[in-house]
Each structure stands twice: as structure tokens, then as C-alpha cells.
CSV table of C-alpha atoms in Angstrom, one decimal:
chain,number,residue,atom,x,y,z
A,1,MET,CA,108.0,32.5,135.1
A,2,THR,CA,110.0,32.8,138.3
A,3,ARG,CA,112.6,35.5,138.4
A,4,SER,CA,115.8,35.2,140.4
A,5,ALA,CA,116.2,37.7,143.2
A,6,PRO,CA,118.2,40.8,142.4
A,7,THR,CA,121.7,41.0,143.6
A,8,PRO,CA,121.8,42.8,147.0
A,9,ARG,CA,123.2,46.4,146.8
A,10,ALA,CA,124.9,46.4,150.2
A,11,PHE,CA,128.2,44.7,150.7
A,12,PRO,CA,128.4,42.1,153.5
A,13,PRO,CA,130.3,43.2,156.6
A,14,ALA,CA,133.2,40.8,155.9
A,15,LEU,CA,133.8,42.4,152.4
A,16,ARG,CA,133.6,45.9,153.8
A,17,ARG,CA,136.4,45.1,156.3
A,18,PHE,CA,138.4,43.6,153.5
A,19,LEU,CA,138.0,46.7,151.4
A,20,TRP,CA,139.2,48.8,154.4
A,21,THR,CA,142.2,46.5,154.6
A,22,ARG,CA,143.0,47.1,150.9
A,23,LEU,CA,142.5,50.9,151.2
A,24,LEU,CA,144.8,51.2,154.3
A,25,GLY,CA,147.4,48.7,153.0
A,26,THR,CA,147.6,50.2,149.5
A,27,THR,CA,147.8,53.8,150.8
A,28,ALA,CA,150.7,52.7,153.0
A,29,ASN,CA,152.4,50.9,150.1
A,30,GLN,CA,152.2,54.1,148.0
A,31,MET,CA,153.5,56.3,150.8
A,32,LEU,CA,156.4,53.9,151.3
A,33,MET,CA,157.4,54.1,147.6
A,34,VAL,CA,157.4,57.9,147.7
A,35,ALA,CA,159.5,58.1,150.9
A,36,LEU,CA,162.0,55.4,149.8
A,37,ALA,CA,162.7,57.0,146.5
A,38,TRP,CA,163.0,60.5,147.9
A,39,GLN,CA,165.2,59.5,150.8
A,40,MET,CA,167.4,57.4,148.4
A,41,TYR,CA,167.9,60.4,146.1
A,42,ASP,CA,168.7,62.6,149.1
A,43,LEU,CA,171.3,60.1,150.3
A,44,THR,CA,173.1,59.3,147.0
A,45,GLY,CA,171.8,61.7,144.3
A,46,ARG,CA,172.0,59.0,141.7
A,47,ALA,CA,169.3,58.1,139.2
A,48,TRP,CA,170.7,54.5,139.1
A,49,ASP,CA,169.9,54.0,142.7
A,50,LEU,CA,166.3,55.2,142.1
A,51,GLY,CA,165.9,52.6,139.4
A,52,MET,CA,167.4,50.0,141.8
A,53,VAL,CA,164.8,50.8,144.4
A,54,GLY,CA,162.1,49.5,142.0
A,55,LEU,CA,164.1,46.5,140.8
A,56,MET,CA,165.0,45.4,144.3
A,57,GLN,CA,161.2,45.0,145.0
A,58,PHE,CA,160.2,43.6,141.6
A,59,VAL,CA,162.6,40.7,141.4
A,60,PRO,CA,161.8,39.2,144.9
A,61,ALA,CA,158.1,39.6,144.1
A,62,LEU,CA,158.5,37.8,140.9
A,63,VAL,CA,160.6,35.0,142.4
A,64,CYS,CA,158.3,34.5,145.3
A,65,ALA,CA,155.0,34.6,143.5
A,66,LEU,CA,154.5,30.9,142.7
A,67,PRO,CA,155.6,29.8,146.3
A,68,ALA,CA,153.2,32.4,147.6
A,69,GLY,CA,150.4,30.9,145.6
A,70,GLN,CA,151.2,27.4,147.0
A,71,LEU,CA,151.1,28.8,150.5
A,72,VAL,CA,147.8,30.6,150.0
A,73,ASP,CA,146.1,27.4,148.8
A,74,ARG,CA,147.3,25.5,152.0
A,75,VAL,CA,146.6,27.9,154.9
A,76,ASP,CA,144.0,30.4,156.0
A,77,ARG,CA,144.3,33.2,153.5
A,78,ARG,CA,143.6,35.8,156.1
A,79,TYR,CA,146.8,35.0,157.9
A,80,VAL,CA,148.9,35.2,154.7
A,81,LEU,CA,147.5,38.7,154.0
A,82,ALA,CA,147.9,39.8,157.6
A,83,THR,CA,151.5,38.5,157.7
A,84,SER,CA,152.4,40.3,154.5
A,85,LEU,CA,151.1,43.6,156.0
A,86,LEU,CA,153.0,43.0,159.2
A,87,VAL,CA,156.2,42.3,157.3
A,88,GLN,CA,155.8,45.7,155.6
A,89,ALA,CA,155.1,47.2,159.0
A,90,ALA,CA,158.4,45.8,160.3
A,91,ALA,CA,160.2,47.3,157.3
A,92,ALA,CA,158.6,50.7,158.0
A,93,LEU,CA,159.7,50.4,161.7
A,94,VAL,CA,163.3,49.7,160.7
A,95,LEU,CA,163.3,52.6,158.2
A,96,ALA,CA,161.8,55.0,160.8
A,97,TRP,CA,164.2,53.9,163.5
A,98,GLY,CA,167.2,54.2,161.2
A,99,SER,CA,166.1,57.6,160.0
A,100,VAL,CA,165.7,58.9,163.5
A,101,HIS,CA,169.1,57.7,164.6
A,102,GLY,CA,170.9,58.5,161.4
A,103,TRP,CA,172.2,55.1,160.4
A,104,ILE,CA,169.9,54.6,157.4
A,105,GLY,CA,171.9,54.2,154.2
A,106,ARG,CA,171.8,52.9,150.7
A,107,GLU,CA,172.3,49.2,151.7
A,108,VAL,CA,169.7,49.4,154.4
A,109,ILE,CA,167.1,50.8,152.0
A,110,PHE,CA,167.9,48.1,149.4
A,111,GLY,CA,167.6,45.4,152.1
A,112,MET,CA,164.1,46.7,153.1
A,113,CYS,CA,163.1,46.9,149.4
A,114,VAL,CA,163.9,43.2,149.1
A,115,LEU,CA,161.8,42.5,152.2
A,116,LEU,CA,158.9,44.6,150.8
A,117,GLY,CA,159.2,42.7,147.5
A,118,VAL,CA,158.7,39.4,149.3
A,119,ALA,CA,155.7,40.8,151.2
A,120,ARG,CA,154.3,42.1,148.0
A,121,ALA,CA,154.2,38.6,146.5
A,122,LEU,CA,152.2,37.4,149.5
A,123,GLN,CA,149.9,40.4,149.5
A,124,MET,CA,149.0,40.4,145.9
A,125,THR,CA,148.3,36.7,145.7
A,126,SER,CA,146.3,36.4,149.0
A,127,GLN,CA,144.1,39.5,148.5
A,128,GLN,CA,143.0,38.3,145.0
A,129,ALA,CA,142.2,34.8,146.3
A,130,ILE,CA,140.4,35.9,149.4
A,131,VAL,CA,137.5,37.7,147.8
A,132,PRO,CA,135.5,34.7,146.6
A,133,ALA,CA,135.3,33.5,150.2
A,134,LEU,CA,133.6,36.7,151.3
A,135,VAL,CA,130.8,37.1,148.7
A,136,PRO,CA,128.7,34.8,146.6
A,137,ALA,CA,129.5,34.4,143.0
A,138,ALA,CA,126.9,36.9,141.9
A,139,GLY,CA,128.6,39.6,144.0
A,140,LEU,CA,132.1,39.2,142.6
A,141,PRO,CA,131.9,41.7,139.7
A,142,ARG,CA,130.7,44.4,142.2
A,143,ALA,CA,133.3,43.4,144.8
A,144,PHE,CA,136.2,43.6,142.3
A,145,ALA,CA,134.9,46.9,140.9
A,146,ALA,CA,134.8,48.4,144.4
A,147,ALA,CA,138.2,47.0,145.4
A,148,SER,CA,139.8,48.3,142.2
A,149,SER,CA,138.2,51.8,142.7
A,150,LEU,CA,139.7,51.9,146.3
A,151,ILE,CA,143.1,51.0,144.9
A,152,LYS,CA,142.9,54.0,142.5
A,153,ILE,CA,142.0,56.3,145.4
A,154,ALA,CA,145.0,55.0,147.3
A,155,VAL,CA,147.3,55.3,144.2
A,156,VAL,CA,146.2,59.0,143.8
A,157,GLY,CA,146.0,59.9,147.5
A,158,GLY,CA,148.9,57.9,148.9
A,159,PRO,CA,151.8,59.7,147.1
A,160,VAL,CA,150.2,63.1,147.8
A,161,LEU,CA,149.8,62.3,151.5
A,162,GLY,CA,153.3,60.8,151.7
A,163,GLY,CA,154.7,63.9,150.0
A,164,PHE,CA,153.1,66.3,152.5
A,165,VAL,CA,154.1,64.2,155.5
A,166,TYR,CA,157.7,63.9,154.2
A,167,VAL,CA,158.1,67.6,155.0
A,168,LEU,CA,158.3,66.5,158.7
A,169,GLY,CA,161.1,64.0,157.8
A,170,PRO,CA,161.1,60.5,156.3
A,171,GLU,CA,160.7,59.0,159.7
A,172,ALA,CA,157.2,60.7,159.9
A,173,VAL,CA,156.1,58.9,156.7
A,174,TYR,CA,157.4,55.6,157.9
A,175,ALA,CA,155.7,55.9,161.2
A,176,LEU,CA,152.4,56.7,159.6
A,177,CYS,CA,152.8,53.7,157.3
A,178,LEU,CA,153.5,51.6,160.3
A,179,VAL,CA,150.2,52.6,161.9
A,180,LEU,CA,148.2,52.1,158.7
A,181,LEU,CA,149.7,48.6,158.0
A,182,VAL,CA,149.1,47.4,161.6
A,183,ALA,CA,145.5,48.6,161.4
A,184,ALA,CA,145.1,46.9,158.0
A,185,SER,CA,146.5,43.6,159.4
A,186,ALA,CA,144.3,43.7,162.5
A,187,THR,CA,141.2,44.4,160.3
A,188,ILE,CA,141.8,41.4,158.0
A,189,ALA,CA,142.7,39.1,160.9
A,190,SER,CA,139.3,40.0,162.5
A,191,LEU,CA,137.4,38.1,159.8
A,192,ALA,CA,135.9,34.7,160.4
A,193,PRO,CA,138.4,31.8,159.5
A,194,ILE,CA,138.8,30.9,155.9
A,195,PRO,CA,140.1,27.3,156.1
A,196,PRO,CA,142.0,25.9,153.2
A,197,VAL,CA,140.3,23.5,150.8
A,198,LYS,CA,140.8,19.8,151.7
A,199,GLY,CA,142.3,17.3,149.4
A,200,GLN,CA,145.4,19.2,148.3
A,201,ALA,CA,148.1,17.2,146.5
A,202,ALA,CA,151.5,16.9,148.1
A,203,VAL,CA,153.9,19.8,147.6
A,204,SER,CA,155.9,19.2,144.5
A,205,VAL,CA,157.2,20.9,141.4
A,206,ALA,CA,154.0,19.9,139.6
A,207,SER,CA,151.8,21.5,142.3
A,208,LEU,CA,154.1,24.6,142.4
A,209,PHE,CA,153.4,25.2,138.7
A,210,GLY,CA,149.8,24.0,139.0
A,211,GLY,CA,148.5,27.5,138.4
A,212,VAL,CA,150.4,27.8,135.1
A,213,SER,CA,149.1,24.4,133.9
A,214,PHE,CA,145.6,25.3,134.8
A,215,ILE,CA,145.7,28.7,133.0
A,216,TRP,CA,147.2,27.0,129.9
A,217,ARG,CA,144.3,24.5,129.8
A,218,ARG,CA,141.6,27.1,130.4
A,219,LYS,CA,141.7,29.2,127.2
A,220,GLN,CA,139.3,31.8,128.4
A,221,VAL,CA,141.4,32.5,131.5
A,222,LEU,CA,144.6,32.5,129.4
A,223,GLY,CA,143.0,34.9,126.9
A,224,ALA,CA,141.9,37.3,129.6
A,225,ILE,CA,145.2,37.4,131.4
A,226,SER,CA,147.3,37.6,128.3
A,227,LEU,CA,145.1,40.3,126.8
A,228,ASP,CA,145.7,42.5,129.8
A,229,LEU,CA,149.4,41.7,129.8
A,230,PHE,CA,149.9,42.8,126.1
A,231,ALA,CA,147.6,45.8,126.4
A,232,VAL,CA,149.5,47.3,129.3
A,233,LEU,CA,152.9,46.2,127.9
A,234,LEU,CA,152.3,48.0,124.6
A,235,GLY,CA,150.0,50.8,125.6
A,236,GLY,CA,151.4,51.9,128.9
A,237,ALA,CA,152.7,55.5,128.7
A,238,THR,CA,153.3,56.4,132.3
A,239,ALA,CA,157.1,56.3,132.0
A,240,LEU,CA,156.9,59.0,129.2
A,241,LEU,CA,154.6,61.4,131.1
A,242,PRO,CA,157.6,63.6,132.3
A,243,MET,CA,158.7,64.0,128.6
A,244,TYR,CA,155.2,64.8,127.5
A,245,ALA,CA,154.7,67.4,130.3
A,246,LYS,CA,157.9,69.2,129.5
A,247,ASP,CA,158.6,68.8,125.8
A,248,VAL,CA,155.2,68.2,124.2
A,249,LEU,CA,152.6,69.9,126.3
A,250,ALA,CA,155.0,72.6,127.7
A,251,THR,CA,153.7,72.4,131.3
A,252,GLY,CA,155.5,72.1,134.6
A,253,PRO,CA,155.5,69.7,137.6
A,254,TRP,CA,151.9,70.6,138.4
A,255,GLY,CA,150.9,69.5,135.0
A,256,LEU,CA,152.8,66.2,135.3
A,257,GLY,CA,150.9,65.5,138.6
A,258,ILE,CA,147.6,66.1,136.9
A,259,LEU,CA,148.5,63.9,133.9
A,260,ARG,CA,149.6,61.1,136.3
A,261,ALA,CA,146.3,61.4,138.2
A,262,ALA,CA,144.0,61.5,135.1
A,263,PRO,CA,144.0,57.7,134.3
A,264,ALA,CA,143.2,56.9,138.0
A,265,ILE,CA,140.4,59.4,138.0
A,266,GLY,CA,138.8,57.9,134.9
A,267,ALA,CA,139.2,54.4,136.5
A,268,MET,CA,137.6,55.5,139.7
A,269,VAL,CA,134.5,56.9,137.9
A,270,VAL,CA,134.1,53.7,135.9
A,271,GLY,CA,134.8,51.5,138.9
A,272,ILE,CA,132.1,53.1,141.0
A,273,SER,CA,129.7,52.8,138.1
A,274,LEU,CA,130.5,49.1,137.7
A,275,ALA,CA,130.1,48.5,141.4
A,276,ARG,CA,126.6,49.9,141.2
A,277,ARG,CA,125.7,48.3,137.8
A,278,PRO,CA,127.9,45.3,137.1
A,279,LEU,CA,128.2,44.1,133.5
A,280,ALA,CA,125.6,41.4,132.9
A,281,ARG,CA,125.8,40.2,129.3
A,282,ARG,CA,128.3,40.1,126.4
A,283,VAL,CA,131.2,40.5,128.8
A,284,GLY,CA,133.7,39.0,126.4
A,285,ARG,CA,133.0,41.5,123.6
A,286,ARG,CA,132.8,44.4,126.1
A,287,MET,CA,136.2,43.5,127.5
A,288,LEU,CA,137.8,43.4,124.0
A,289,ALA,CA,136.0,46.7,123.1
A,290,ALA,CA,137.4,48.3,126.3
A,291,VAL,CA,140.9,47.2,125.3
A,292,ALA,CA,140.4,48.7,121.8
A,293,ILE,CA,139.1,52.0,123.4
A,294,TYR,CA,142.2,51.9,125.7
A,295,GLY,CA,144.5,51.6,122.7
A,296,ALA,CA,142.7,54.3,120.7
A,297,SER,CA,142.8,56.7,123.6
A,298,ILE,CA,146.6,56.2,123.9
A,299,VAL,CA,146.9,57.0,120.2
A,300,VAL,CA,144.9,60.2,120.8
A,301,PHE,CA,147.1,61.1,123.8
A,302,GLY,CA,150.2,60.4,121.8
A,303,LEU,CA,149.2,62.8,119.0
A,304,SER,CA,147.7,65.5,121.2
A,305,HIS,CA,149.5,68.8,121.8
A,306,ASP,CA,146.6,70.2,123.8
A,307,PHE,CA,146.7,69.8,127.6
A,308,GLY,CA,142.9,69.4,127.9
A,309,VAL,CA,142.7,66.8,125.1
A,310,SER,CA,145.5,64.9,126.7
A,311,LEU,CA,143.8,64.8,130.1
A,312,VAL,CA,140.6,63.5,128.6
A,313,ALA,CA,142.4,60.9,126.6
A,314,LEU,CA,144.3,59.6,129.7
A,315,ALA,CA,141.1,59.6,131.7
A,316,VAL,CA,139.3,57.6,129.0
A,317,SER,CA,142.2,55.1,128.9
A,318,GLY,CA,141.9,54.6,132.7
A,319,GLY,CA,138.2,54.1,132.5
A,320,ALA,CA,138.6,51.5,129.7
A,321,ASP,CA,141.3,49.7,131.5
A,322,MET,CA,139.1,49.5,134.6
A,323,VAL,CA,136.4,47.6,132.5
A,324,SER,CA,139.1,45.1,131.4
A,325,VAL,CA,140.5,44.7,135.0
A,326,VAL,CA,137.1,44.0,136.5
A,327,VAL,CA,136.1,41.5,133.8
A,328,ARG,CA,139.5,39.8,134.0
A,329,GLN,CA,139.6,39.5,137.8
A,330,THR,CA,136.1,38.3,138.0
A,331,LEU,CA,136.4,35.8,135.2
A,332,VAL,CA,139.6,34.3,136.6
A,333,GLN,CA,138.1,33.8,140.1
A,334,ILE,CA,134.8,32.4,138.7
A,335,ASP,CA,136.4,29.9,136.4
A,336,THR,CA,139.0,28.8,139.0
A,337,PRO,CA,138.1,26.1,141.6
A,338,ASP,CA,138.8,27.2,145.2
A,339,VAL,CA,141.6,24.5,145.5
A,340,MET,CA,143.6,26.4,142.8
A,341,ARG,CA,142.8,30.0,143.6
A,342,GLY,CA,146.1,30.9,145.3
A,343,ARG,CA,148.3,29.5,142.6
A,344,VAL,CA,146.2,31.0,139.8
A,345,SER,CA,146.2,34.3,141.6
A,346,ALA,CA,150.0,34.1,141.9
A,347,VAL,CA,150.3,33.7,138.1
A,348,ASN,CA,147.9,36.5,137.5
A,349,SER,CA,150.0,38.8,139.8
A,350,VAL,CA,153.1,37.9,137.9
A,351,PHE,CA,151.4,38.9,134.7
A,352,ILE,CA,150.3,42.2,136.3
A,353,GLY,CA,153.7,43.0,137.6
A,354,ALA,CA,155.5,42.1,134.4
A,355,SER,CA,153.1,44.2,132.3
A,356,ASN,CA,153.7,47.3,134.4
A,357,GLU,CA,157.4,47.0,134.8
A,358,LEU,CA,158.2,45.8,131.3
A,359,GLY,CA,155.7,48.3,129.8
A,360,GLU,CA,157.7,51.2,131.3
A,361,PHE,CA,160.9,49.6,130.0
A,362,ARG,CA,159.3,49.2,126.5
A,363,ALA,CA,158.1,52.8,126.5
A,364,GLY,CA,161.5,54.2,127.5
A,365,THR,CA,163.6,52.2,125.0
A,366,VAL,CA,161.3,52.8,122.1
A,367,ALA,CA,161.1,56.5,122.9
A,368,ASP,CA,164.9,56.6,122.8
A,369,VAL,CA,164.6,55.6,119.1
A,370,LEU,CA,161.3,57.1,117.9
A,371,GLY,CA,160.8,59.8,120.4
A,372,PRO,CA,157.9,60.0,122.9
A,373,ILE,CA,155.2,60.6,120.3
A,374,GLY,CA,156.3,57.8,118.1
A,375,ALA,CA,156.7,55.4,121.0
A,376,THR,CA,153.2,56.2,122.4
A,377,VAL,CA,151.4,56.1,119.1
A,378,ALA,CA,153.1,52.8,118.2
A,379,GLY,CA,152.1,51.3,121.5
A,380,GLY,CA,148.5,52.4,121.1
A,381,VAL,CA,148.3,50.9,117.6
A,382,GLY,CA,149.9,47.7,118.9
A,383,THR,CA,147.1,47.5,121.6
A,384,LEU,CA,144.5,47.9,118.9
A,385,ILE,CA,146.1,45.1,116.9
A,386,VAL,CA,146.1,42.8,120.0
A,387,ALA,CA,142.4,43.4,120.6
A,388,VAL,CA,141.6,42.3,117.0
A,389,LEU,CA,144.0,39.3,117.2
A,390,TRP,CA,142.5,38.1,120.4
A,391,ILE,CA,139.1,37.8,118.8
A,392,ARG,CA,140.6,35.2,116.4
A,393,LEU,CA,142.9,33.5,118.9
A,394,PHE,CA,140.4,33.2,121.7
A,395,PRO,CA,136.9,33.0,120.2
A,396,ALA,CA,135.5,31.5,123.4
A,397,LEU,CA,136.5,34.6,125.3
A,398,ALA,CA,135.1,36.9,122.7
A,399,ASN,CA,131.8,35.1,122.7
A,400,ARG,CA,131.6,34.8,126.6
A,401,ASP,CA,128.1,36.1,127.5
A,402,ARG,CA,128.0,36.1,131.3
A,403,LEU,CA,130.7,36.3,133.9
A,404,VAL,CA,128.5,34.4,136.4
A,405,PRO,CA,126.7,31.3,135.2
A,406,PRO,CA,122.9,31.7,135.4
A,407,ARG,CA,122.5,29.0,138.0
A,408,GLU,CA,124.7,31.1,140.4
A,409,ALA,CA,123.2,34.5,139.5
A,410,ALA,CA,120.8,34.5,142.4
A,411,PRO,CA,122.3,35.5,145.8
A,412,VAL,CA,123.1,32.8,148.3
A,413,ARG,CA,120.4,32.8,151.1
């Protein structure tokens, strides 16, 4: 019997450059968020304005997501990603210039937040759709695992770096972000051209919502995306960590920082493992099991009054979530034809953004009624229920054996 050749362990040069782009770009994104929030609070001292900093970015990203998907399917995806990074670089330049000359204010920051939200829609959509053009189908699970691990590194390291640099003034943070974003843009632009797929239908309302229609028809894709949406919407506890640190675990700001880092650390460990040894069989059941483990770990965290137990529970939740993320991202890209990847990635990015933002809102409002422990435990139990329900609602997803069809499992020569 002839065996297919093993998947190569080394990433191709094009993917390595893309991974550098994601690391540099995401680090700059995280630093910008820290600097914007801190400077806004220095200027106004109002919690309302801090909330508006996030909202001013989320709404434009949501509104522009579908048009961004349409654009990604019709032009070279490298240029969309490079442009999104340069737009953020331009915002960083304005913020740095305004900070140096003293004319930065609340309205200017809000305006730059809107610009960053538009760039975010372009960035999230294009960087998801570009990966299948850089590696063969067999390499997608490893590629997405590596990319997700780098994001976690940036999410942990970016705010820390931004906080240290902010000591020199907000303009120092913005200047460093400008350098990183320009470097990221130049790196992605250096890749070989990725021409759009021919035969695109004319621009219309139907083509704009083509990604939504495609996902609705493909029940496995719909099941994977919606599973992640409801798991994070119900189980997310990030917004409540300050309450846990102070009122439940009786720790200080240092403890809060460690609690926030714990899920990312767990995700990095699992992501590196999946990059070395991708899931090969029974991926549907493993994804559902990972969501159940995520929900159970949130319940444990919610009930824990011990700092060590809470850290372990959060780290396990991050690791379980990474399994779900890698399976979902790979499944969506494998099952989507290249002509639709931009629009499907746009819908996927909307689901991701909505789950994070609405999840924090859900946690805060429920905690106002039930308290932080009640809200967290209820969310974890809800996630467990979703994992069980999805087995019945999406049996094809639960029974999915392989991410990559056997005929595509051998590397492209």
C-alpha cells in the first residue's frame, strides 16, 4: 500500500513572512488600545469615554465587515491587508503628532478610533482569507495554530510593552506603533501576487450578502461558527476579572494582570502543540469536547476562591478555546471555495467581534443581578448546554472525521 508523504514540518517562506506580519500588526494594535484608553482617561477622567473608545472601533468594524469581504474577493488580498496596516499607521502618526504639539483631544481620539475600526474590518477579513493562498490544504491546521499562537503572544506582550513605553509619553507609544505597522505592511506587500479568482459575479446586494447565504447553506460551517459565537458569548469572563481579583480572590493589580494573562498562556501552549501535531481524526467531536472543557473550566473558575486553582482553570479555558479556534478557522477555509473566502471570512470576523463585545456586555449585566460568581457559573453551564445541543442540531459537524479531505492530505509537490 502506498502511503502519502508526511506533511512537511517547516513553514514555507511566504507563510513565515505572513506570520511576522500578524505578530507585528497585532502587537501594534494592542499597544494602540492601551495608549488610547490611558490617554483618554488622562484627558477626561470619565469611565463613559473609556467605554466609547471601544464602541467607536467596534461599530465601524461591524458596519464595514461585509463590504470588506466583497473587496477581498475582488482584489489582491495582500494589498487589502497592507492598506489596513497603513491606515492604522496613519492614525498612529496623527495621534503622535497631536500628542507632541498638545492639540490632541477627546474628539480627535474618537475620530481616530473610527478610522481604526474601518481598518480593523479590512485587516481581520483579509488576513483570514490570505492563508489558503500561502500553504497547501494539508498545512492549514498547522498554519492557523501557529498564527493563533502568535496572536496570543502579541495579546500578552503588546499591552505590557505599551505600558512600559507610555512612561515616556503617549507619543512614544504611537511612534513605536507607527514603525511596527509600516514594517508589517512592507512585509506582507513583499509576498508574490495573489490575484483574485476570475468569474466573480457583478457587485450587488446578493453578492454583498453572499457569505451569509453560503454559511447558511453549509451546515458544518454554520455549526462551527455559531458554536464559537455562543461559547464565548456565554462563557466569557474577562470583563469580570477585576471583580474577581479584588472581591473574590482578594488580590491586587498584579493578580489581575496574571489572571488576564492565564488564558493566553494556556492558548499558546496548546497552539504550539497543534502547530507541531495537528488534529488528524475525529475533529468534530474533539471541537465539541473542547467547548465542553472550556465551559467546565469557567464553572471551576467561577466557584474557586483559591488563586492557584483560578489560574489553572483560566489556563485550561484558554487551551480548550484554542482547539476550537484552530478547528473552526481551518474548517471554514477548507470548506469555502476561494471565490467566496473574503465574504465568508468577513462574516466569521463579525461573529468573532460580536461574541467578544457582547460577551463582556452579557457578563457585566448578569453580574449586576447575580453577582460575579453567579454570572460566571451560569455562563459556564450555558456553554456546556450549547456543546450538548450542537451535537443534536449539527450532527454532520459532530461526526466530521477529518479537516482536510484524504485526497488533499499529501503535500503539494
